[in-house]
């Protein structure tokens, strides 16, 4: 089984514990949507698409588990480290790269490491393109415009 598939089994199990079916569907939709976007962006930028997809699967898990978005990126990085530590699929450098991306993913106005940026951009792609009839949020506009230029959209 691939590392991504193994991690997805653990994330799926966590999501399946959510009681509200609509929130559960939303969580699956978002984590898998961001994961696909992260794979594409990482591949385009010459970064590891598997690690990008793994970071995406973990990025909002703390918020879904706890039901709160308060400090969810930082708390989510600690949760990601715990899950990756238990799975033992990644070496220390890979674990650090994934956890850094989760930690920084809510800092959309700052520019961080290349993999951090992949996750932020993938999150924005899903927020902006999951339903094109919805307006792009002001705080995501600059990042979305720059992604549209990068991808020729
Ligand atoms: Fe988030
Ligand atoms: Fe997200």
GROMACS .gro file of N, CA and C and ligand atoms in nm:
model
  461
    1UNK      N    1   0.085  -0.119   0.000
    1UNK     CA    2   0.000   0.000   0.000
    1UNK      C    3   0.088   0.124   0.000
    2UNK      N    4   0.049   0.226  -0.076
    2UNK     CA    5   0.129   0.348  -0.078
    2UNK      C    6   0.120   0.420   0.057
    3UNK      N    7   0.217   0.507   0.080
    3UNK     CA    8   0.216   0.584   0.205
    3UNK      C    9   0.093   0.673   0.213
    4UNK      N   10   0.058   0.730   0.098
    4UNK     CA   11  -0.059   0.819   0.095
    4UNK      C   12  -0.185   0.740   0.131
    5UNK      N   13  -0.195   0.620   0.074
    5UNK     CA   14  -0.313   0.538   0.101
    5UNK      C   15  -0.320   0.498   0.249
    6UNK      N   16  -0.204   0.467   0.306
    6UNK     CA   17  -0.201   0.430   0.449
    6UNK      C   18  -0.243   0.546   0.536
    7UNK      N   19  -0.191   0.665   0.503
    7UNK     CA   20  -0.228   0.783   0.581
    7UNK      C   21  -0.377   0.813   0.565
    8UNK      N   22  -0.428   0.797   0.441
    8UNK     CA   23  -0.570   0.826   0.416
    8UNK      C   24  -0.661   0.734   0.499
    9UNK      N   25  -0.617   0.611   0.519
    9UNK     CA   26  -0.699   0.519   0.601
    9UNK      C   27  -0.715   0.574   0.743
   10UNK      N   28  -0.605   0.627   0.797
   10UNK     CA   29  -0.609   0.683   0.933
   10UNK      C   30  -0.695   0.809   0.936
   11UNK      N   31  -0.677   0.896   0.837
   11UNK     CA   32  -0.755   1.020   0.832
   11UNK      C   33  -0.904   0.987   0.811
   12UNK      N   34  -0.932   0.893   0.721
   12UNK     CA   35  -1.072   0.853   0.697
   12UNK      C   36  -1.137   0.805   0.827
   13UNK      N   37  -1.063   0.727   0.904
   13UNK     CA   38  -1.117   0.672   1.030
   13UNK      C   39  -1.151   0.786   1.127
   14UNK      N   40  -1.063   0.888   1.132
   14UNK     CA   41  -1.090   1.004   1.219
   14UNK      C   42  -1.215   1.078   1.172
   15UNK      N   43  -1.223   1.100   1.042
   15UNK     CA   44  -1.337   1.175   0.986
   15UNK      C   45  -1.467   1.097   1.010
   16UNK      N   46  -1.460   0.966   0.999
   16UNK     CA   47  -1.581   0.885   1.017
   16UNK      C   48  -1.635   0.889   1.159
   17UNK      N   49  -1.552   0.939   1.252
   17UNK     CA   50  -1.600   0.955   1.390
   17UNK      C   51  -1.683   1.082   1.407
   18UNK      N   52  -1.682   1.169   1.306
   18UNK     CA   53  -1.761   1.293   1.318
   18UNK      C   54  -1.910   1.258   1.313
   19UNK      N   55  -1.986   1.321   1.402
   19UNK     CA   56  -2.127   1.283   1.413
   19UNK      C   57  -2.215   1.342   1.304
   20UNK      N   58  -2.189   1.468   1.270
   20UNK     CA   59  -2.275   1.537   1.172
   20UNK      C   60  -2.240   1.491   1.029
   21UNK      N   61  -2.337   1.428   0.958
   21UNK     CA   62  -2.306   1.374   0.825
   21UNK      C   63  -2.268   1.483   0.723
   22UNK      N   64  -2.330   1.601   0.734
   22UNK     CA   65  -2.295   1.709   0.640
   22UNK      C   66  -2.152   1.757   0.663
   23UNK      N   67  -2.115   1.769   0.790
   23UNK     CA   68  -1.978   1.812   0.822
   23UNK      C   69  -1.878   1.705   0.779
   24UNK      N   70  -1.919   1.579   0.794
   24UNK     CA   71  -1.833   1.468   0.752
   24UNK      C   72  -1.808   1.474   0.601
   25UNK      N   73  -1.915   1.494   0.525
   25UNK     CA   74  -1.901   1.504   0.380
   25UNK      C   75  -1.814   1.624   0.342
   26UNK      N   76  -1.837   1.736   0.412
   26UNK     CA   77  -1.757   1.855   0.385
   26UNK      C   78  -1.610   1.831   0.412
   27UNK      N   79  -1.581   1.759   0.520
   27UNK     CA   80  -1.441   1.732   0.556
   27UNK      C   81  -1.373   1.643   0.450
   28UNK      N   82  -1.443   1.540   0.407
   28UNK     CA   83  -1.386   1.451   0.305
   28UNK      C   84  -1.362   1.528   0.176
   29UNK      N   85  -1.465   1.604   0.136
   29UNK     CA   86  -1.456   1.684   0.014
   29UNK      C   87  -1.336   1.777   0.019
   30UNK      N   88  -1.319   1.847   0.132
   30UNK     CA   89  -1.211   1.946   0.142
   30UNK      C   90  -1.073   1.878   0.149
   31UNK      N   91  -1.057   1.778   0.233
   31UNK     CA   92  -0.924   1.717   0.248
   31UNK      C   93  -0.879   1.650   0.118
   32UNK      N   94  -0.970   1.579   0.051
   32UNK     CA   95  -0.932   1.513  -0.075
   32UNK      C   96  -0.917   1.614  -0.188
   33UNK      N   97  -0.998   1.721  -0.184
   33UNK     CA   98  -0.986   1.825  -0.286
   33UNK      C   99  -0.853   1.899  -0.274
   34UNK      N  100  -0.816   1.934  -0.152
   34UNK     CA  101  -0.689   2.004  -0.130
   34UNK      C  102  -0.572   1.910  -0.163
   35UNK      N  103  -0.591   1.783  -0.132
   35UNK     CA  104  -0.486   1.685  -0.161
   35UNK      C  105  -0.459   1.675  -0.311
   36UNK      N  106  -0.564   1.672  -0.390
   36UNK     CA  107  -0.546   1.667  -0.537
   36UNK      C  108  -0.480   1.795  -0.588
   37UNK      N  109  -0.527   1.909  -0.539
   37UNK     CA  110  -0.469   2.037  -0.581
   37UNK      C  111  -0.321   2.043  -0.540
   38UNK      N  112  -0.290   1.997  -0.420
   38UNK     CA  113  -0.150   2.000  -0.372
   38UNK      C  114  -0.062   1.911  -0.458
   39UNK      N  115  -0.114   1.797  -0.501
   39UNK     CA  116  -0.038   1.707  -0.589
   39UNK      C  117  -0.002   1.780  -0.719
   40UNK      N  118  -0.100   1.846  -0.777
   40UNK     CA  119  -0.078   1.916  -0.905
   40UNK      C  120   0.023   2.030  -0.889
   41UNK      N  121   0.004   2.109  -0.784
   41UNK     CA  122   0.091   2.226  -0.765
   41UNK      C  123   0.235   2.181  -0.736
   42UNK      N  124   0.249   2.079  -0.650
   42UNK     CA  125   0.384   2.030  -0.618
   42UNK      C  126   0.453   1.977  -0.744
   43UNK      N  127   0.380   1.901  -0.824
   43UNK     CA  128   0.437   1.845  -0.947
   43UNK      C  129   0.482   1.957  -1.041
   44UNK      N  130   0.399   2.058  -1.055
   44UNK     CA  131   0.431   2.171  -1.142
   44UNK      C  132   0.557   2.244  -1.093
   45UNK      N  133   0.577   2.252  -0.960
   45UNK     CA  134   0.690   2.328  -0.903
   45UNK      C  135   0.811   2.242  -0.874
   46UNK      N  136   0.808   2.116  -0.912
   46UNK     CA  137   0.924   2.029  -0.891
   46UNK      C  138   0.944   1.986  -0.747
   47UNK      N  139   0.835   1.986  -0.667
   47UNK     CA  140   0.843   1.939  -0.528
   47UNK      C  141   0.779   1.801  -0.519
   48UNK      N  142   0.793   1.738  -0.403
   48UNK     CA  143   0.743   1.601  -0.388
   48UNK      C  144   0.590   1.599  -0.377
   49UNK      N  145   0.520   1.547  -0.480
   49UNK     CA  146   0.374   1.551  -0.478
   49UNK      C  147   0.313   1.461  -0.372
   50UNK      N  148   0.381   1.353  -0.337
   50UNK     CA  149   0.328   1.262  -0.235
   50UNK      C  150   0.326   1.331  -0.097
   51UNK      N  151   0.437   1.398  -0.063
   51UNK     CA  152   0.442   1.469   0.066
   51UNK      C  153   0.341   1.583   0.069
   52UNK      N  154   0.323   1.648  -0.045
   52UNK     CA  155   0.224   1.757  -0.052
   52UNK      C  156   0.084   1.702  -0.027
   53UNK      N  157   0.054   1.589  -0.088
   53UNK     CA  158  -0.079   1.528  -0.070
   53UNK      C  159  -0.098   1.482   0.074
   54UNK      N  160   0.010   1.431   0.134
   54UNK     CA  161  -0.001   1.386   0.274
   54UNK      C  162  -0.025   1.505   0.367
   55UNK      N  163   0.046   1.615   0.344
   55UNK     CA  164   0.025   1.736   0.427
   55UNK      C  165  -0.120   1.783   0.412
   56UNK      N  166  -0.170   1.779   0.289
   56UNK     CA  167  -0.307   1.825   0.264
   56UNK      C  168  -0.409   1.738   0.338
   57UNK      N  169  -0.387   1.607   0.340
   57UNK     CA  170  -0.481   1.517   0.409
   57UNK      C  171  -0.488   1.548   0.559
   58UNK      N  172  -0.378   1.604   0.613
   58UNK     CA  173  -0.373   1.629   0.758
   58UNK      C  174  -0.409   1.773   0.796
   59UNK      N  175  -0.412   1.865   0.697
   59UNK     CA  176  -0.402   2.007   0.733
   59UNK      C  177  -0.517   2.060   0.821
   60UNK      N  178  -0.640   2.016   0.801
   60UNK     CA  179  -0.751   2.067   0.882
   60UNK      C  180  -0.806   1.960   0.977
   61UNK      N  181  -0.734   1.853   0.994
   61UNK     CA  182  -0.787   1.741   1.072
   61UNK      C  183  -0.817   1.781   1.217
   62UNK      N  184  -0.730   1.865   1.274
   62UNK     CA  185  -0.754   1.905   1.413
   62UNK      C  186  -0.887   1.980   1.426
   63UNK      N  187  -0.916   2.065   1.329
   63UNK     CA  188  -1.042   2.142   1.332
   63UNK      C  189  -1.161   2.046   1.322
   64UNK      N  190  -1.151   1.947   1.237
   64UNK     CA  191  -1.263   1.853   1.221
   64UNK      C  192  -1.280   1.767   1.348
   65UNK      N  193  -1.169   1.726   1.405
   65UNK     CA  194  -1.176   1.642   1.526
   65UNK      C  195  -1.232   1.720   1.645
   66UNK      N  196  -1.187   1.846   1.659
   66UNK     CA  197  -1.223   1.923   1.778
   66UNK      C  198  -1.350   2.004   1.758
   67UNK      N  199  -1.387   2.027   1.631
   67UNK     CA  200  -1.503   2.111   1.604
   67UNK      C  201  -1.473   2.259   1.616
   68UNK      N  202  -1.345   2.296   1.627
   68UNK     CA  203  -1.308   2.438   1.641
   68UNK      C  204  -1.189   2.471   1.550
   69UNK      N  205  -1.196   2.590   1.489
   69UNK     CA  206  -1.085   2.636   1.404
   69UNK      C  207  -0.985   2.722   1.482
   70UNK      N  208  -1.007   2.739   1.614
   70UNK     CA  209  -0.915   2.821   1.693
   70UNK      C  210  -0.775   2.759   1.690
   71UNK      N  211  -0.680   2.834   1.637
   71UNK     CA  212  -0.539   2.791   1.633
   71UNK      C  213  -0.523   2.652   1.568
   72UNK      N  214  -0.613   2.620   1.473
   72UNK     CA  215  -0.617   2.482   1.421
   72UNK      C  216  -0.493   2.444   1.341
   73UNK      N  217  -0.425   2.544   1.285
   73UNK     CA  218  -0.305   2.511   1.205
   73UNK      C  219  -0.192   2.464   1.298
   74UNK      N  220  -0.171   2.540   1.406
   74UNK     CA  221  -0.062   2.505   1.498
   74UNK      C  222  -0.093   2.377   1.574
   75UNK      N  223  -0.218   2.365   1.622
   75UNK     CA  224  -0.258   2.243   1.692
   75UNK      C  225  -0.259   2.126   1.594
   76UNK      N  226  -0.294   2.154   1.470
   76UNK     CA  227  -0.297   2.050   1.367
   76UNK      C  228  -0.159   1.997   1.334
   77UNK      N  229  -0.058   2.084   1.344
   77UNK     CA  230   0.080   2.040   1.317
   77UNK      C  231   0.123   1.940   1.424
   78UNK      N  232   0.084   1.966   1.549
   78UNK     CA  233   0.118   1.872   1.657
   78UNK      C  234   0.045   1.739   1.638
   79UNK      N  235  -0.081   1.747   1.596
   79UNK     CA  236  -0.158   1.625   1.569
   79UNK      C  237  -0.097   1.547   1.452
   80UNK      N  238  -0.055   1.621   1.349
   80UNK     CA  239   0.008   1.556   1.233
   80UNK      C  240   0.135   1.483   1.275
   81UNK      N  241   0.214   1.547   1.362
   81UNK     CA  242   0.339   1.485   1.408
   81UNK      C  243   0.310   1.357   1.487
   82UNK      N  244   0.203   1.361   1.566
   82UNK     CA  245   0.164   1.243   1.643
   82UNK      C  246   0.123   1.129   1.549
   83UNK      N  247   0.041   1.159   1.451
   83UNK     CA  248  -0.007   1.056   1.357
   83UNK      C  249   0.110   1.001   1.275
   84UNK      N  250   0.194   1.090   1.224
   84UNK     CA  251   0.307   1.045   1.142
   84UNK      C  252   0.405   0.963   1.226
   85UNK      N  253   0.420   1.001   1.353
   85UNK     CA  254   0.508   0.926   1.443
   85UNK      C  255   0.456   0.785   1.464
   86UNK      N  256   0.324   0.773   1.479
   86UNK     CA  257   0.265   0.640   1.499
   86UNK      C  258   0.275   0.556   1.372
   87UNK      N  259   0.257   0.619   1.256
   87UNK     CA  260   0.259   0.543   1.131
   87UNK      C  261   0.400   0.500   1.091
   88UNK      N  262   0.498   0.585   1.121
   88UNK     CA  263   0.636   0.552   1.086
   88UNK      C  264   0.662   0.539   0.936
   89UNK      N  265   0.590   0.617   0.856
   89UNK     CA  266   0.604   0.608   0.710
   89UNK      C  267   0.706   0.707   0.656
   90UNK      N  268   0.736   0.811   0.737
   90UNK     CA  269   0.818   0.921   0.688
   90UNK      C  270   0.946   0.933   0.772
   91UNK      N  271   1.054   0.979   0.707
   91UNK     CA  272   1.175   1.005   0.786
   91UNK      C  273   1.161   1.143   0.853
   92UNK      N  274   1.260   1.178   0.936
   92UNK     CA  275   1.247   1.301   1.016
   92UNK      C  276   1.230   1.425   0.928
   93UNK      N  277   1.305   1.431   0.818
   93UNK     CA  278   1.299   1.549   0.731
   93UNK      C  279   1.162   1.558   0.665
   94UNK      N  280   1.108   1.444   0.624
   94UNK     CA  281   0.975   1.443   0.560
   94UNK      C  282   0.866   1.482   0.661
   95UNK      N  283   0.878   1.428   0.783
   95UNK     CA  284   0.782   1.463   0.888
   95UNK      C  285   0.786   1.613   0.914
   96UNK      N  286   0.908   1.668   0.925
   96UNK     CA  287   0.922   1.812   0.950
   96UNK      C  288   0.859   1.894   0.837
   97UNK      N  289   0.880   1.849   0.712
   97UNK     CA  290   0.827   1.924   0.598
   97UNK      C  291   0.674   1.925   0.600
   98UNK      N  292   0.614   1.810   0.628
   98UNK     CA  293   0.467   1.800   0.634
   98UNK      C  294   0.413   1.885   0.749
   99UNK      N  295   0.476   1.873   0.866
   99UNK     CA  296   0.426   1.945   0.984
   99UNK      C  297   0.443   2.096   0.968
  100UNK      N  298   0.550   2.138   0.903
  100UNK     CA  299   0.570   2.281   0.877
  100UNK      C  300   0.459   2.334   0.786
  101UNK      N  301   0.425   2.257   0.684
  101UNK     CA  302   0.319   2.300   0.591
  101UNK      C  303   0.186   2.312   0.665
  102UNK      N  304   0.155   2.215   0.751
  102UNK     CA  305   0.030   2.221   0.829
  102UNK      C  306   0.034   2.342   0.923
  103UNK      N  307   0.149   2.361   0.990
  103UNK     CA  308   0.165   2.470   1.087
  103UNK      C  309   0.140   2.608   1.024
  104UNK      N  310   0.191   2.627   0.902
  104UNK     CA  311   0.185   2.760   0.839
  104UNK      C  312   0.065   2.779   0.746
  105UNK      N  313  -0.020   2.676   0.730
  105UNK     CA  314  -0.117   2.684   0.620
  105UNK      C  315  -0.221   2.795   0.634
  106UNK      N  316  -0.239   2.846   0.756
  106UNK     CA  317  -0.337   2.953   0.773
  106UNK      C  318  -0.276   3.092   0.756
  107UNK      N  319  -0.144   3.099   0.740
  107UNK     CA  320  -0.078   3.230   0.724
  107UNK      C  321  -0.075   3.266   0.576
  108UNK      N  322  -0.192   3.291   0.520
  108UNK     CA  323  -0.203   3.308   0.374
  108UNK      C  324  -0.138   3.437   0.323
  109UNK      N  325  -0.118   3.534   0.411
  109UNK     CA  326  -0.059   3.660   0.365
  109UNK      C  327   0.094   3.659   0.374
  110UNK      N  328   0.150   3.559   0.440
  110UNK     CA  329   0.296   3.547   0.451
  110UNK      C  330   0.345   3.447   0.346
  111UNK      N  331   0.476   3.457   0.315
  111UNK     CA  332   0.537   3.360   0.224
  111UNK      C  333   0.634   3.276   0.306
  112UNK      N  334   0.615   3.145   0.305
  112UNK     CA  335   0.701   3.055   0.383
  112UNK      C  336   0.775   2.961   0.288
  113UNK      N  337   0.812   2.843   0.335
  113UNK     CA  338   0.894   2.753   0.252
  113UNK      C  339   0.815   2.707   0.129
  114UNK      N  340   0.885   2.657   0.026
  114UNK     CA  341   0.814   2.615  -0.097
  114UNK      C  342   0.702   2.514  -0.069
  115UNK      N  343   0.725   2.415   0.018
  115UNK     CA  344   0.619   2.317   0.046
  115UNK      C  345   0.506   2.381   0.127
  116UNK      N  346   0.541   2.472   0.218
  116UNK     CA  347   0.437   2.545   0.291
  116UNK      C  348   0.345   2.618   0.192
  117UNK      N  349   0.409   2.679   0.092
  117UNK     CA  350   0.334   2.755  -0.008
  117UNK      C  351   0.245   2.665  -0.093
  118UNK      N  352   0.291   2.543  -0.122
  118UNK     CA  353   0.209   2.448  -0.198
  118UNK      C  354   0.078   2.423  -0.123
  119UNK      N  355   0.088   2.398   0.007
  119UNK     CA  356  -0.033   2.367   0.084
  119UNK      C  357  -0.126   2.488   0.094
  120UNK      N  358  -0.068   2.607   0.119
  120UNK     CA  359  -0.154   2.726   0.124
  120UNK      C  360  -0.227   2.746  -0.009
  121UNK      N  361  -0.152   2.731  -0.118
  121UNK     CA  362  -0.212   2.752  -0.250
  121UNK      C  363  -0.318   2.646  -0.281
  122UNK      N  364  -0.292   2.522  -0.241
  122UNK     CA  365  -0.389   2.415  -0.265
  122UNK      C  366  -0.518   2.441  -0.187
  123UNK      N  367  -0.503   2.492  -0.065
  123UNK     CA  368  -0.618   2.526   0.019
  123UNK      C  369  -0.700   2.636  -0.050
  124UNK      N  370  -0.630   2.735  -0.102
  124UNK     CA  371  -0.698   2.847  -0.170
  124UNK      C  372  -0.766   2.797  -0.298
  125UNK      N  373  -0.700   2.711  -0.373
  125UNK     CA  374  -0.761   2.656  -0.495
  125UNK      C  375  -0.894   2.588  -0.461
  126UNK      N  376  -0.893   2.509  -0.353
  126UNK     CA  377  -1.018   2.440  -0.318
  126UNK      C  378  -1.124   2.537  -0.268
  127UNK      N  379  -1.084   2.635  -0.187
  127UNK     CA  380  -1.182   2.735  -0.142
  127UNK      C  381  -1.244   2.809  -0.260
  128UNK      N  382  -1.161   2.841  -0.360
  128UNK     CA  383  -1.207   2.928  -0.469
  128UNK      C  384  -1.270   2.850  -0.585
  129UNK      N  385  -1.233   2.723  -0.603
  129UNK     CA  386  -1.278   2.650  -0.722
  129UNK      C  387  -1.374   2.535  -0.694
  130UNK      N  388  -1.402   2.508  -0.569
  130UNK     CA  389  -1.496   2.399  -0.538
  130UNK      C  390  -1.635   2.436  -0.589
  131UNK      N  391  -1.665   2.566  -0.587
  131UNK     CA  392  -1.793   2.615  -0.640
  131UNK      C  393  -1.766   2.753  -0.700
  132UNK      N  394  -1.755   2.758  -0.832
  132UNK     CA  395  -1.715   2.882  -0.898
  132UNK      C  396  -1.822   2.992  -0.889
  133UNK      N  397  -1.942   2.956  -0.845
  133UNK     CA  398  -2.046   3.059  -0.833
  133UNK      C  399  -2.026   3.142  -0.706
  134UNK      N  400  -1.938   3.095  -0.617
  134UNK     CA  401  -1.913   3.170  -0.494
  134UNK      C  402  -1.802   3.272  -0.514
  135UNK      N  403  -1.818   3.389  -0.452
  135UNK     CA  404  -1.717   3.495  -0.466
  135UNK      C  405  -1.588   3.455  -0.396
  136UNK      N  406  -1.476   3.497  -0.455
  136UNK     CA  407  -1.346   3.474  -0.392
  136UNK      C  408  -1.332   3.569  -0.274
  137UNK      N  409  -1.290   3.515  -0.159
  137UNK     CA  410  -1.274   3.600  -0.040
  137UNK      C  411  -1.160   3.699  -0.061
  138UNK      N  412  -1.177   3.819  -0.006
  138UNK     CA  413  -1.076   3.924  -0.021
  138UNK      C  414  -0.937   3.878   0.020
  139UNK      N  415  -0.930   3.806   0.135
  139UNK     CA  416  -0.798   3.767   0.186
  139UNK      C  417  -0.732   3.660   0.099
  140UNK      N  418  -0.808   3.599   0.006
  140UNK     CA  419  -0.749   3.495  -0.080
  140UNK      C  420  -0.731   3.542  -0.224
  141UNK      N  421  -0.774   3.663  -0.252
  141UNK     CA  422  -0.778   3.710  -0.390
  141UNK      C  423  -0.640   3.718  -0.455
  142UNK      N  424  -0.545   3.779  -0.384
  142UNK     CA  425  -0.411   3.797  -0.443
  142UNK      C  426  -0.347   3.661  -0.472
  143UNK      N  427  -0.360   3.568  -0.378
  143UNK     CA  428  -0.302   3.436  -0.395
  143UNK      C  429  -0.372   3.362  -0.510
  144UNK      N  430  -0.505   3.373  -0.517
  144UNK     CA  431  -0.579   3.305  -0.624
  144UNK      C  432  -0.543   3.364  -0.760
  145UNK      N  433  -0.532   3.497  -0.769
  145UNK     CA  434  -0.494   3.562  -0.895
  145UNK      C  435  -0.356   3.514  -0.940
  146UNK      N  436  -0.265   3.504  -0.844
  146UNK     CA  437  -0.130   3.461  -0.880
  146UNK      C  438  -0.129   3.314  -0.925
  147UNK      N  439  -0.213   3.230  -0.864
  147UNK     CA  440  -0.225   3.090  -0.907
  147UNK      C  441  -0.285   3.083  -1.048
  148UNK      N  442  -0.383   3.166  -1.075
  148UNK     CA  443  -0.444   3.167  -1.210
  148UNK      C  444  -0.340   3.204  -1.315
  149UNK      N  445  -0.253   3.298  -1.281
  149UNK     CA  446  -0.145   3.336  -1.375
  149UNK      C  447  -0.048   3.220  -1.392
  150UNK      N  448  -0.007   3.160  -1.279
  150UNK     CA  449   0.091   3.049  -1.285
  150UNK      C  450   0.038   2.933  -1.369
  151UNK      N  451  -0.091   2.903  -1.357
  151UNK     CA  452  -0.149   2.788  -1.426
  151UNK      C  453  -0.218   2.827  -1.558
  152UNK      N  454  -0.201   2.952  -1.599
  152UNK     CA  455  -0.257   2.997  -1.726
  152UNK      C  456  -0.409   2.988  -1.732
  153UNK      N  457  -0.475   3.016  -1.620
  153UNK     CA  458  -0.622   3.007  -1.616
  153UNK      C  459  -0.684   3.145  -1.630
  154LIG    FE1  460  -0.726   2.539   0.773
  155LIG    FE1  461  -0.831   2.387   0.455
   0.00000   0.00000   0.00000
